XYZ file of C-alpha atoms in Angstrom:
228
model
C 4.822 -25.007 2.754
C 3.725 -23.089 -0.331
C 4.419 -19.380 -0.501
C 1.430 -17.154 -1.241
C 2.085 -13.510 -2.021
C -0.620 -10.848 -1.964
C -0.082 -7.602 -3.865
C -2.709 -5.130 -2.688
C -3.806 -1.664 -3.729
C -6.329 0.955 -2.707
C -9.339 -1.296 -3.373
C -8.150 -3.556 -0.551
C -8.910 -0.891 2.053
C -11.902 0.768 0.389
C -14.355 -1.340 2.415
C -12.682 -0.038 5.564
C -13.622 3.512 4.611
C -10.289 4.629 3.165
C -10.830 6.548 -0.066
C -9.168 5.254 -3.178
C -7.106 7.807 -5.041
C -8.022 7.311 -8.699
C -11.730 6.457 -8.714
C -14.330 9.067 -9.618
C -14.844 9.963 -5.952
C -11.207 9.451 -4.957
C -8.765 11.810 -3.332
C -7.291 13.024 -6.613
C -10.734 14.381 -7.505
C -10.674 16.484 -4.336
C -7.024 17.506 -4.156
C -4.372 18.367 -6.693
C -1.559 15.817 -6.875
C 0.875 18.652 -7.587
C -0.124 20.424 -4.372
C -0.024 17.577 -1.858
C 1.907 14.599 -3.235
C 5.104 15.724 -4.945
C 8.566 16.462 -3.590
C 8.363 19.921 -5.145
C 5.193 20.643 -3.149
C 6.941 19.502 0.030
C 9.811 21.914 -0.613
C 7.430 24.730 -1.557
C 4.738 24.442 1.131
C 5.776 21.871 3.762
C 3.247 23.157 6.301
C 0.371 22.587 3.862
C 1.484 19.005 3.225
C 1.904 18.294 6.930
C -1.612 19.619 7.606
C -3.046 17.427 4.825
C -1.351 14.228 5.974
C -2.112 14.939 9.620
C -5.782 15.133 8.637
C -5.552 11.995 6.528
C -3.657 10.113 9.232
C -6.374 10.766 11.799
C -8.976 9.456 9.341
C -6.899 6.320 8.796
C -6.654 5.751 12.543
C -10.446 5.550 12.803
C -10.621 2.759 10.207
C -10.710 -0.942 11.041
C -9.527 -4.003 9.096
C -12.243 -5.401 6.857
C -13.062 -9.054 6.286
C -10.605 -9.161 3.403
C -7.714 -8.153 5.655
C -8.780 -10.743 8.225
C -9.131 -13.490 5.605
C -5.616 -12.820 4.348
C -4.363 -12.893 7.938
C -6.107 -16.224 8.486
C -3.752 -17.831 5.954
C -0.802 -17.423 8.345
C 0.475 -20.905 9.190
C -1.361 -22.536 6.299
C 0.950 -20.868 3.786
C 4.192 -18.947 3.882
C 2.284 -15.665 3.690
C 3.841 -12.487 2.304
C 1.953 -9.234 1.692
C 3.177 -6.411 -0.530
C 0.922 -3.387 -0.311
C 0.760 -0.041 -2.066
C -1.406 1.223 0.804
C -0.216 3.540 3.563
C -2.451 2.062 6.282
C -1.560 -0.689 8.762
C -4.762 -2.687 8.265
C -2.966 -5.783 6.978
C -0.927 -5.961 10.170
C -4.007 -5.372 12.293
C -5.794 -8.067 10.272
C -3.213 -10.664 11.283
C -0.575 -10.644 8.530
C 2.938 -10.794 9.974
C 5.111 -10.109 6.936
C 3.982 -6.899 5.228
C 6.133 -4.841 2.872
C 4.905 -1.310 2.209
C 5.859 -0.035 -1.241
C 4.739 3.575 -0.854
C 5.436 4.195 2.820
C 3.478 4.034 6.064
C 1.113 6.657 7.388
C 2.023 6.006 11.035
C 5.734 6.651 10.539
C 7.853 9.738 9.888
C 11.274 10.020 8.352
C 13.951 12.708 8.089
C 13.754 15.191 5.242
C 16.089 14.514 2.335
C 17.079 11.176 0.830
C 15.316 8.120 2.266
C 18.035 6.526 4.380
C 15.835 3.771 5.796
C 15.490 5.489 9.179
C 11.859 5.791 10.328
C 10.180 7.058 13.471
C 6.893 5.527 14.667
C 4.280 8.170 15.478
C 2.445 8.245 18.787
C -1.196 7.176 18.207
C -2.209 9.600 20.972
C -0.529 12.531 19.217
C 0.205 11.482 15.628
C 0.622 14.912 14.026
C 3.914 15.998 12.463
C 4.572 19.714 12.829
C 7.031 22.167 11.359
C 9.909 22.240 13.833
C 9.638 18.537 14.700
C 13.247 17.528 14.160
C 15.369 14.384 14.248
C 18.212 14.204 16.792
C 20.585 15.474 14.074
C 18.367 18.452 13.283
C 16.442 17.389 10.170
C 12.758 18.218 9.759
C 10.480 15.190 10.001
C 8.197 14.478 7.047
C 5.608 11.775 6.386
C 7.117 8.406 5.495
C 5.416 8.472 2.114
C 6.847 8.072 -1.372
C 5.768 11.214 -3.196
C 5.280 11.236 -6.957
C 8.630 11.533 -8.663
C 10.544 9.872 -5.812
C 12.187 6.461 -5.957
C 10.372 3.436 -4.497
C 13.018 1.998 -2.131
C 11.224 -1.309 -1.500
C 10.571 -2.150 -5.151
C 13.595 -4.445 -5.450
C 12.633 -6.273 -2.238
C 9.114 -6.700 -3.613
C 10.421 -8.145 -6.882
C 12.473 -10.709 -4.960
C 9.427 -11.733 -2.904
C 7.252 -12.109 -6.019
C 9.963 -14.175 -7.714
C 9.565 -16.825 -4.972
C 5.741 -17.077 -5.131
C 3.897 -20.320 -5.722
C 0.638 -18.337 -5.727
C 0.354 -14.614 -6.456
C -2.875 -12.780 -5.636
C -3.459 -9.187 -6.750
C -6.243 -7.385 -4.882
C -7.732 -3.954 -5.465
C -5.263 -2.518 -7.950
C -5.873 -1.889 -11.630
C -2.412 -3.030 -12.782
C -2.154 0.264 -14.651
C 0.021 1.887 -11.990
C 3.741 1.479 -12.491
C 6.213 0.520 -11.187
C 4.025 -1.713 -8.960
C 2.244 -3.315 -11.931
C 5.580 -4.515 -13.299
C 5.956 -6.853 -10.311
C 3.772 -9.518 -11.946
C 6.481 -10.078 -14.500
C 8.782 -11.373 -11.742
C 6.436 -14.229 -10.811
C 7.751 -17.692 -11.709
C 6.406 -19.146 -14.951
C 4.539 -21.886 -13.050
C 3.043 -19.584 -10.401
C -0.743 -19.427 -10.182
C -1.895 -15.823 -10.481
C -5.285 -14.488 -9.351
C -6.655 -10.951 -9.600
C -9.482 -9.785 -7.329
C -11.094 -6.566 -8.530
C -14.696 -5.530 -9.276
C -13.689 -3.942 -12.592
C -12.332 -5.843 -15.599
C -8.546 -5.963 -15.496
C -6.393 -6.027 -18.614
C -2.780 -7.112 -18.208
C -1.418 -8.666 -21.411
C 1.941 -9.788 -20.039
C 0.836 -12.703 -17.828
C -2.049 -15.172 -17.740
C -4.271 -14.897 -14.665
C -7.679 -15.828 -13.294
C -9.830 -12.838 -12.363
C -12.399 -12.909 -9.572
C -14.523 -9.894 -10.435
C -15.602 -8.798 -6.975
C -14.679 -6.450 -4.140
C -11.869 -7.444 -1.814
C -13.691 -9.175 1.060
C -16.080 -11.372 -0.914
C -13.542 -11.884 -3.686
C -10.900 -13.174 -1.276
C -13.503 -15.444 0.321
C -14.247 -16.893 -3.135
C -10.525 -17.316 -3.729
C -10.046 -19.251 -0.486
C -13.209 -21.353 -0.864
C -12.755 -22.292 -4.508
C -9.092 -22.043 -5.468
C -6.843 -22.469 -2.426
């Protein structure tokens, strides 16, 4: 069975109503990165960051998988399907994908403050907020399980290993300008078929690929109908 690996970014979930970060109407236009997505901000104003991510988490919970998520999930059993996502949502899992690696964390999990030790706590969907004073059994403050700017990406090595085993690599909804995630394409085998699904022209000079210039749902449908 051939292995197909999807590498997805913010454009994958845009049709589900989750704002992208870097587009003209994205979150970074509304909020300062330095104030809500750096380790320094967490140390300086943890309550402000918790309030922001509690708000964002509740918005994520109202979103549903789009047709693109479901189409990827439909490939289970036809291929050895692996998904690597930069997104914090769980829409790939809810869309049917079983093997999903989150590069930048997961919105519905918390972890202890300090170094990421690989210990995560699922949040209760009925009461998903993290508050100051919410502690681990050993007394550490809980924080969102999110990789802030300036922090290491613990799953990057795992992602590189997955990409290195791909027969088919499909990049959806990411500009390939964001590192270190963009560097993952360089780990794909020389004979791997690479496709990029994105409505905007994508320039990546290090590997040859076929672009499907479309949004995620219709672009993935074209991919399945015409190339898989």
